[in-house]
Short mmCIF file of C-alpha atoms in Angstrom, two decimals:
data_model
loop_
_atom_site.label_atom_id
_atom_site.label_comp_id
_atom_site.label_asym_id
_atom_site.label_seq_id
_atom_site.Cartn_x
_atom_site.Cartn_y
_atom_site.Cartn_z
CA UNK A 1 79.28 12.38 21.17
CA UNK A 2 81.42 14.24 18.58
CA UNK A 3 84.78 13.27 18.72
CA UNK A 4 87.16 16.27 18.92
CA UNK A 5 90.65 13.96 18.90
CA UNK A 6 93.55 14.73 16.49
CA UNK A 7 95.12 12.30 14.64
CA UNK A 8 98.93 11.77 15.40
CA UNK A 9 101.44 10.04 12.24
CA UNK A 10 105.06 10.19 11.57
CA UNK A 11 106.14 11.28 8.22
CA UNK A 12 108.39 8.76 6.13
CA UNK A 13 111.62 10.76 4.66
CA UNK A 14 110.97 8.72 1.51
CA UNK A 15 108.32 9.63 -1.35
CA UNK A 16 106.99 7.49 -4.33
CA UNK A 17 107.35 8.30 -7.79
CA UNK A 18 104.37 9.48 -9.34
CA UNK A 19 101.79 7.17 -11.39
CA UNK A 20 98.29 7.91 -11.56
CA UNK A 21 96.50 10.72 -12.04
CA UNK A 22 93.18 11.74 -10.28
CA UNK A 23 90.63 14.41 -10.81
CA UNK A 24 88.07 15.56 -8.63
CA UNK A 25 85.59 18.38 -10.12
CA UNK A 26 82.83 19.95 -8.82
CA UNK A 27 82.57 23.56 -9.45
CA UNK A 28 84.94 23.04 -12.09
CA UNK A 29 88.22 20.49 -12.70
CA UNK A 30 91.18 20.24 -10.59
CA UNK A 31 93.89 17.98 -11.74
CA UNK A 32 96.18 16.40 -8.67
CA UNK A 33 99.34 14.41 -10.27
CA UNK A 34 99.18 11.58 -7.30
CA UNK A 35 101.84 9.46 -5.80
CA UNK A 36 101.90 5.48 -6.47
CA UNK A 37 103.11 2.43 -7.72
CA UNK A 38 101.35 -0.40 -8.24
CA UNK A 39 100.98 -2.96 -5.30
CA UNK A 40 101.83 -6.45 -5.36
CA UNK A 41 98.83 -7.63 -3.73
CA UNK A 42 96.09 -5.95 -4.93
CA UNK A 43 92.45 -5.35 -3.30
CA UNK A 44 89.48 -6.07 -5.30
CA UNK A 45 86.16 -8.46 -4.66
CA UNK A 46 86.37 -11.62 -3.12
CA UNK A 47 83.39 -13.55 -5.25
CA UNK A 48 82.43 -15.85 -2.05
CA UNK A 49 80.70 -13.07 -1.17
CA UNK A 50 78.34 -12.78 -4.10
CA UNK A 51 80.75 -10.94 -6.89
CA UNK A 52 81.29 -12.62 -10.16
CA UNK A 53 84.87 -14.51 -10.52
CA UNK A 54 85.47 -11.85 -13.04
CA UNK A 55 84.50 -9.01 -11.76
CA UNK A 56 86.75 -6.15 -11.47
CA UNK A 57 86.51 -1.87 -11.12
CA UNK A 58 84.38 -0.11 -12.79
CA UNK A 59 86.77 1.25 -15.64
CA UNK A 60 86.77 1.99 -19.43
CA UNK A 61 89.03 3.48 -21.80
CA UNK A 62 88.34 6.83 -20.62
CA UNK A 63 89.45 5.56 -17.25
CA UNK A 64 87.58 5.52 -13.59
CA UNK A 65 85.36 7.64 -12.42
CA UNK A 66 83.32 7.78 -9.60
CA UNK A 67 80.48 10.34 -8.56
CA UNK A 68 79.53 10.68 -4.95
CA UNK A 69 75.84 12.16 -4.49
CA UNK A 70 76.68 13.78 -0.79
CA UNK A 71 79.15 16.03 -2.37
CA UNK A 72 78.32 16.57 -5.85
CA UNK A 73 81.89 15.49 -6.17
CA UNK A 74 83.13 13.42 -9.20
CA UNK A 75 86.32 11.22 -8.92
CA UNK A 76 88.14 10.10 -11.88
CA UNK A 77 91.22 7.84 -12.11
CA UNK A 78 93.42 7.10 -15.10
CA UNK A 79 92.75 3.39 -14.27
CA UNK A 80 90.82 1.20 -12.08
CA UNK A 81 91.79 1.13 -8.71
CA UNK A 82 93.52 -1.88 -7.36
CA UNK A 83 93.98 -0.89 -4.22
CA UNK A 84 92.03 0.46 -1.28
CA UNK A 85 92.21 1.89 2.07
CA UNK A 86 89.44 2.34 4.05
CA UNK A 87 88.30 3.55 7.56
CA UNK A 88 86.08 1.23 9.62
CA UNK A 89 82.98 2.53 8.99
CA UNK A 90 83.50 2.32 4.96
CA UNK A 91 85.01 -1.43 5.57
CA UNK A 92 81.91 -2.44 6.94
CA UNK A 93 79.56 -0.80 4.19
CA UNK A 94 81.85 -2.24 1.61
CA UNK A 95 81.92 -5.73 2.62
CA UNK A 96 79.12 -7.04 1.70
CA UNK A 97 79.27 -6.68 -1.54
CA UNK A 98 82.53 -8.06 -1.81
CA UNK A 99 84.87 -5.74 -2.01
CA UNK A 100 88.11 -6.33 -0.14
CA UNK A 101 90.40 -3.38 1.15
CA UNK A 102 93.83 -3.36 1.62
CA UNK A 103 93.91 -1.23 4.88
CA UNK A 104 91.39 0.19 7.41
CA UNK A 105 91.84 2.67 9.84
CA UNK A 106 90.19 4.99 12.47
CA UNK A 107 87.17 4.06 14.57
CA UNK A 108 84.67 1.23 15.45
CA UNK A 109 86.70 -1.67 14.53
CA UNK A 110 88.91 -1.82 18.15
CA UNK A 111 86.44 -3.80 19.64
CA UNK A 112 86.38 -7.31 18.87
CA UNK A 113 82.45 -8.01 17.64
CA UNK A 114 81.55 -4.20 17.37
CA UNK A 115 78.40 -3.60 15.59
CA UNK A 116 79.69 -0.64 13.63
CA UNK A 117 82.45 -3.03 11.95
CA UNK A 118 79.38 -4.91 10.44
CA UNK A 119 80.76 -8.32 8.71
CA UNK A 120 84.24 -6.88 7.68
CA UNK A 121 86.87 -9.16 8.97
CA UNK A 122 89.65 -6.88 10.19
CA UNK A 123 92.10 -9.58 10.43
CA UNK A 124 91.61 -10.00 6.29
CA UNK A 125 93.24 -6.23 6.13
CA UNK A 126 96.25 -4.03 7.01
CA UNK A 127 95.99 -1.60 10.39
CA UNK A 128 97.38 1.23 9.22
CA UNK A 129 96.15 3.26 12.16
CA UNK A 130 93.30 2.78 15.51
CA UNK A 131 90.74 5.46 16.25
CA UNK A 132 92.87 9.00 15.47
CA UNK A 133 95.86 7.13 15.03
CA UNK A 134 97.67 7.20 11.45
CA UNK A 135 101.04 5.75 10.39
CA UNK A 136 102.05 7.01 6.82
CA UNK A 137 104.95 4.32 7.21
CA UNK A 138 101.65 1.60 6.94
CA UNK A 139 99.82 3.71 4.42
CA UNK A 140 102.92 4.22 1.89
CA UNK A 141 103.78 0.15 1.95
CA UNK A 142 100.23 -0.55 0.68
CA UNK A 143 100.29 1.79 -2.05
CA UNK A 144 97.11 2.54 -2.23
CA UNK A 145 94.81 4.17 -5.32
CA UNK A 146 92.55 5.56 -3.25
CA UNK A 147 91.92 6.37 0.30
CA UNK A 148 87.90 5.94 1.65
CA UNK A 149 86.43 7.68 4.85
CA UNK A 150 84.04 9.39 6.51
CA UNK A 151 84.33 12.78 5.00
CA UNK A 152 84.77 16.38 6.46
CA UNK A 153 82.61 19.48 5.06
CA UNK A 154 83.92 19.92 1.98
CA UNK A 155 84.51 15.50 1.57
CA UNK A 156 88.28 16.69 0.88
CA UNK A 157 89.75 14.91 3.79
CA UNK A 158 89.03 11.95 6.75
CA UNK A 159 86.58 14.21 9.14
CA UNK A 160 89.30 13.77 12.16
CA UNK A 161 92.31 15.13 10.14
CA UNK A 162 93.65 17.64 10.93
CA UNK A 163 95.31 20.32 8.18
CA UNK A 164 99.16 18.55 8.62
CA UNK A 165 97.36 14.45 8.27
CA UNK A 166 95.38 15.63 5.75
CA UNK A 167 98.56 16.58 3.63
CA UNK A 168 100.26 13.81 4.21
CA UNK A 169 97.57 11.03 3.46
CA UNK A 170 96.65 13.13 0.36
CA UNK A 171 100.18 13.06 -0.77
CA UNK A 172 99.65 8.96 -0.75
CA UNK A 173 96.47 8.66 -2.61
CA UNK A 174 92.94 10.89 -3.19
CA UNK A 175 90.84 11.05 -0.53
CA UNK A 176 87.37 9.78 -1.40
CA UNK A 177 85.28 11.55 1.10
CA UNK A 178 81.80 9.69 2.10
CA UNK A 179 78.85 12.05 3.64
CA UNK A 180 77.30 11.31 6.80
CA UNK A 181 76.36 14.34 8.06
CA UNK A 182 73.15 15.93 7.60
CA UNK A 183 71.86 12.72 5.13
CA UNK A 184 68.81 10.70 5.84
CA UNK A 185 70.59 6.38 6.30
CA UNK A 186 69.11 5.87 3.08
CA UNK A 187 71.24 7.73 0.94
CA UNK A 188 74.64 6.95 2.82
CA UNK A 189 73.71 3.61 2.11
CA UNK A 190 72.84 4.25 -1.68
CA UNK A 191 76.39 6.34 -1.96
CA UNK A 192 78.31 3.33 -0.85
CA UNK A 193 76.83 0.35 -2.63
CA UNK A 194 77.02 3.05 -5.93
CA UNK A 195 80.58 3.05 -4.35
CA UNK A 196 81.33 -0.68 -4.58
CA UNK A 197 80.25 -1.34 -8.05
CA UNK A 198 82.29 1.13 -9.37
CA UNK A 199 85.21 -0.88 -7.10
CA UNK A 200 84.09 -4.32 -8.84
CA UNK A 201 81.46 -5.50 -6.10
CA UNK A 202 78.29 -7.56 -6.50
CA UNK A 203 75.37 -4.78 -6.00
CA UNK A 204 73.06 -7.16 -7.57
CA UNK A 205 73.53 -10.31 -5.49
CA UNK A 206 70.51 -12.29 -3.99
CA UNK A 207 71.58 -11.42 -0.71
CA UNK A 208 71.74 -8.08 -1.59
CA UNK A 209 68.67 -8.02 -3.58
CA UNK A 210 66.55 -9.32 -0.59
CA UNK A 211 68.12 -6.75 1.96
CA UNK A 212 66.83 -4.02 -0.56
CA UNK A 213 63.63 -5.53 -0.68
CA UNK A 214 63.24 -5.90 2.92
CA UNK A 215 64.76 -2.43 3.54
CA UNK A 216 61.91 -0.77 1.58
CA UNK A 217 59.23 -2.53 2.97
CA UNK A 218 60.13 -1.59 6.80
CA UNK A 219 60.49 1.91 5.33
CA UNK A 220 56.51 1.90 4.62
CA UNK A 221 55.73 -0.12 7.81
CA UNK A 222 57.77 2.64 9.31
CA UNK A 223 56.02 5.70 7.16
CA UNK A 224 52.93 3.92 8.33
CA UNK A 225 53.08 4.21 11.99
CA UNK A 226 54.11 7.70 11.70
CA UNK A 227 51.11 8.62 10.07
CA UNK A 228 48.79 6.49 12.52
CA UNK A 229 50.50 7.95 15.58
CA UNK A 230 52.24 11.30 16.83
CA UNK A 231 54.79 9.75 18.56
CA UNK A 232 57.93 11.98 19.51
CA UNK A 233 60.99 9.90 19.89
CA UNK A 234 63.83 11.28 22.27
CA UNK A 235 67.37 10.11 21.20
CA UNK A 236 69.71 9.87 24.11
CA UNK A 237 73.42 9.30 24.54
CA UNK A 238 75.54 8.99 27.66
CA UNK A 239 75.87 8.51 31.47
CA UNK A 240 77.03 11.10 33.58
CA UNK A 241 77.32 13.47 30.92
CA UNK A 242 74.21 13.20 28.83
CA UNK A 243 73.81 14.00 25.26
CA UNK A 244 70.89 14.40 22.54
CA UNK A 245 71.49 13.27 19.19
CA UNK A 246 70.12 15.78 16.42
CA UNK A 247 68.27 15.46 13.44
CA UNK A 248 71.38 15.90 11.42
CA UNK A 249 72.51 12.89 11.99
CA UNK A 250 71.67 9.85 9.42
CA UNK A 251 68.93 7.49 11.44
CA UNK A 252 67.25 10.36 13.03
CA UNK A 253 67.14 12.47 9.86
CA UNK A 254 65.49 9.36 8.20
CA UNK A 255 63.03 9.04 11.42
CA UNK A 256 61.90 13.16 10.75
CA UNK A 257 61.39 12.20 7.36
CA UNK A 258 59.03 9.70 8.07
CA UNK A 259 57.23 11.69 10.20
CA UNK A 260 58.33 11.19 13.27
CA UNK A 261 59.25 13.78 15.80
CA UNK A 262 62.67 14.21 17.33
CA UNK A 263 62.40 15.51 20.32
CA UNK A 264 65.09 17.12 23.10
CA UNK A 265 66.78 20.58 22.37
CA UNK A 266 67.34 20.42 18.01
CA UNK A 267 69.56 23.44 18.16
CA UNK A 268 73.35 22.15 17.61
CA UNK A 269 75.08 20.17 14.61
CA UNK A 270 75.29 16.73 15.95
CA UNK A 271 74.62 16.29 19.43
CA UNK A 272 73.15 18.84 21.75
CA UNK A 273 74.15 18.67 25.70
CA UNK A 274 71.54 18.29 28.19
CA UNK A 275 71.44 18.07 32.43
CA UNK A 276 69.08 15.39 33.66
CA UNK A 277 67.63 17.57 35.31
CA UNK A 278 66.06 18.68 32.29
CA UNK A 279 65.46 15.59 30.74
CA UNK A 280 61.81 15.47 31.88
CA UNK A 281 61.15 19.06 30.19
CA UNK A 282 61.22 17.50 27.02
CA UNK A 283 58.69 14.75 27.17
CA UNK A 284 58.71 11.79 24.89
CA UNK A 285 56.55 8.80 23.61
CA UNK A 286 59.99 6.47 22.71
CA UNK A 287 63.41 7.03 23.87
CA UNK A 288 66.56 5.53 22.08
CA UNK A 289 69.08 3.98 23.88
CA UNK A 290 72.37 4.18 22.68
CA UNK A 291 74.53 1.53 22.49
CA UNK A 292 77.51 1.24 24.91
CA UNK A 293 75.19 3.44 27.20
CA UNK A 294 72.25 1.75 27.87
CA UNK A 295 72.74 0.29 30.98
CA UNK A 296 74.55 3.04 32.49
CA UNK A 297 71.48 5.13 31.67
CA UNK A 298 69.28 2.75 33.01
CA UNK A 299 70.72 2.94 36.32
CA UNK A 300 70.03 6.88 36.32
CA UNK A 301 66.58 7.56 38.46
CA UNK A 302 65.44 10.69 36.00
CA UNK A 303 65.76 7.99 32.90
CA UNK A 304 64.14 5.00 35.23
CA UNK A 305 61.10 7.81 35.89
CA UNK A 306 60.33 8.89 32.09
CA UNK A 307 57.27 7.79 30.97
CA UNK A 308 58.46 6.18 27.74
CA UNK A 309 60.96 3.95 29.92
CA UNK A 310 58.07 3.05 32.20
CA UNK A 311 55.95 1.75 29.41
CA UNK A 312 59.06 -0.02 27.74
CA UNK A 313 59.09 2.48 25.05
CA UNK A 314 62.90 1.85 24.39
CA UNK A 315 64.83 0.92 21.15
CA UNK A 316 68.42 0.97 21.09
CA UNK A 317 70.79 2.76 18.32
CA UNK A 318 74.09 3.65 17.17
CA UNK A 319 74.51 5.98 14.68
CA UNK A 320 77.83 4.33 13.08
CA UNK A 321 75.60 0.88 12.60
CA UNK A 322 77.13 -0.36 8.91
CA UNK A 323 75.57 1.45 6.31
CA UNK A 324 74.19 -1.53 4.63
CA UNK A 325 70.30 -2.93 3.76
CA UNK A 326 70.50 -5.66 5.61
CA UNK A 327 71.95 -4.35 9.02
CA UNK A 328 69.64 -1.70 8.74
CA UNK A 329 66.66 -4.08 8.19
CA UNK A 330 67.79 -5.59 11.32
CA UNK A 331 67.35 -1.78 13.30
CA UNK A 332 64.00 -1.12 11.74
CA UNK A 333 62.86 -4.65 13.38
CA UNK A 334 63.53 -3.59 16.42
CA UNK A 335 62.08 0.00 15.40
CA UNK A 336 58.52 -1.59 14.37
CA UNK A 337 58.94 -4.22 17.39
CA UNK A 338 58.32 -1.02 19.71
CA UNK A 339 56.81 1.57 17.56
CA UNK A 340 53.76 -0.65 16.82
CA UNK A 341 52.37 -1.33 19.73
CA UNK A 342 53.63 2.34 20.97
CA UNK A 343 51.58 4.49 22.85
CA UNK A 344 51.02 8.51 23.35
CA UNK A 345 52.73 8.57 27.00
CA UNK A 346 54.36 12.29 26.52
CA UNK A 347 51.06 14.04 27.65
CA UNK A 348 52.13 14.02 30.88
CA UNK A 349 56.45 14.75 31.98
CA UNK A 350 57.98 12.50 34.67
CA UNK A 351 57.91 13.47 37.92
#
């Protein structure tokens, strides 16, 4: 469900001379003179992971610049950046393709062996703050050049910051803002591997390469079954409290625009509440499962009755999965795994 937490910080009594320069335009160009210094142990690729030994940002002698297609917003440094901060999510899209932050903060990344942290090693960076946690002490000792999360409405700021965080990590380095909301998987995933080769990171690696590959070709398998079947998938979250995930979010906007059909109430921005008692009003030929829920759910006699469960309809999801090829390749396995041999069951609501 949404997460409606404020982050907390502390405010260091000691600021940093000013270095680099950023600008982000998009109805126009707005110059922010930006505190840092360089750091002494800089961030960059790691080439075990499929970078060249060489590689470095993205730069010229124009500078850095860096356009994000969610936003329509363009980042430009004065230099390359050498250092990064990320939050969880962005650590584990980043990875891959070698790039190595400094920091990492906010969600999914707690939990030893969490999905959502994909192939990150947390242990390889900085905690400079846990879920809405933030400690500008942390921040200001990396010096970072740029600061990478998921991004609120306007991409400006870290989605859970509120107006006096936002401030204070801006004060520290630009906020690169990355766009979830609203965006079919396929482009999140596009923004941040555009993202890490303008960072210095391998986009063109054969491991890379072959996750593409395979990523496209589920996408027809997928497109495919849509067209064969009408199948209405219901996305469901929760336990006691029981929540439907809309078709704003990434992997069900991608499942609409294959043709699928998202069922439950469609009416809110992100998730939409719902009583079990109603759950059978809204009849469904797949359910998803989400994960951390799933067997809490399955204990519940109204999710036991559906038709979809009966049949073993069932695929499970998380929406903060790492937005990479290859972990998604891995979802839309389990996707075809169930969706294939699906059949029409919603004719008739559970009892």
């Amino acid at each position: 469900m949404t997460r409606t937490t404020r982050p907390s910080s502390t405010l260091p009594g000691a600021t940093r001379p000013a270095r680099r320069r950023v600008r982000s335009l998009a109805a126009g160009t707005l110059a922010v003179g930006l505190a840092a210094t360089l750091a002494a142990c800089s961030t960059g690729t790691d080439p075990g992971a499929g970078a060249d030994d060489d590689a470095q940002p993205a730069a010229s002698a124009d500078g850095w610049s860096w356009t994000s297609s969610g936003y329509g917003t363009t980042y430009e440094l004065d230099a390359a950046p050498d250092s990064v901060v990320v939050d969880g999510y962005s650590a584990a899209a980043l990875w891959d393709y070698g790039v190595r932050p400094a920091g990492v903060f906010g969600y999914g990344f707690s939990d030893a062996g969490a999905l959502s942290i994909g192939n990150a090693q947390v242990d390889e960076m900085k905690v400079v703050g846990a879920d809405a946690e933030l400690s500008l002490e942390k921040l200001l000792a990396l010096e970072p050049d740029l600061v990478i999360g998921f991004g609120n409405e306007d991409g400006t700021a870290w989605t859970w910051w509120d107006d006096k965080v936002t401030e204070e990590a801006t004060a520290v380095a630009p906020f690169v803002g990355m766009k979830f909301a609203g965006r079919p998987v396929v482009e999140v995933i596009e923004d941040y591997a555009s993202l890490a080769e303008a960072l210095g990171g391998d986009v063109d690696s054969r491991e890379v390469t072959e996750a593409r590959a395979a990523f496209d070709e589920r996408l027809d398998t997928l497109r495919g079954i849509a067209a064969e079947k009408p199948l209405t998938i219901l996305p469901l979250n929760g336990a006691e409290e029981l929540w439907v995930g809309q078709k704003t979010l990434g992997q069900l906007a991608l499942l609409d625009e294959l043709g699928f059909t998202i069922g439950g109430p469609q009416d809110q921005e992100a998730w939409a509440e719902l009583s079990w008692e109603r759950v059978p009003d809204y009849p469904a030929d797949v359910v998803l499962s989400y994960t951390g829920s799933d067997e809490a759910m399955a204990a519940n006699p109204v999710y036991a009755g559906l038709p979809a469960v009966q049949a073993g309809q069932v695929v499970g999801w998380d929406d903060k999965r790492p937005f990479t090829y290859a972990s998604y390749v891995e979802w839309f396995d389990e996707l075809i795994a169930v969706l294939d041999g699906a059949e029409v069951v919603s004719g008739t609501p559970a009892s």
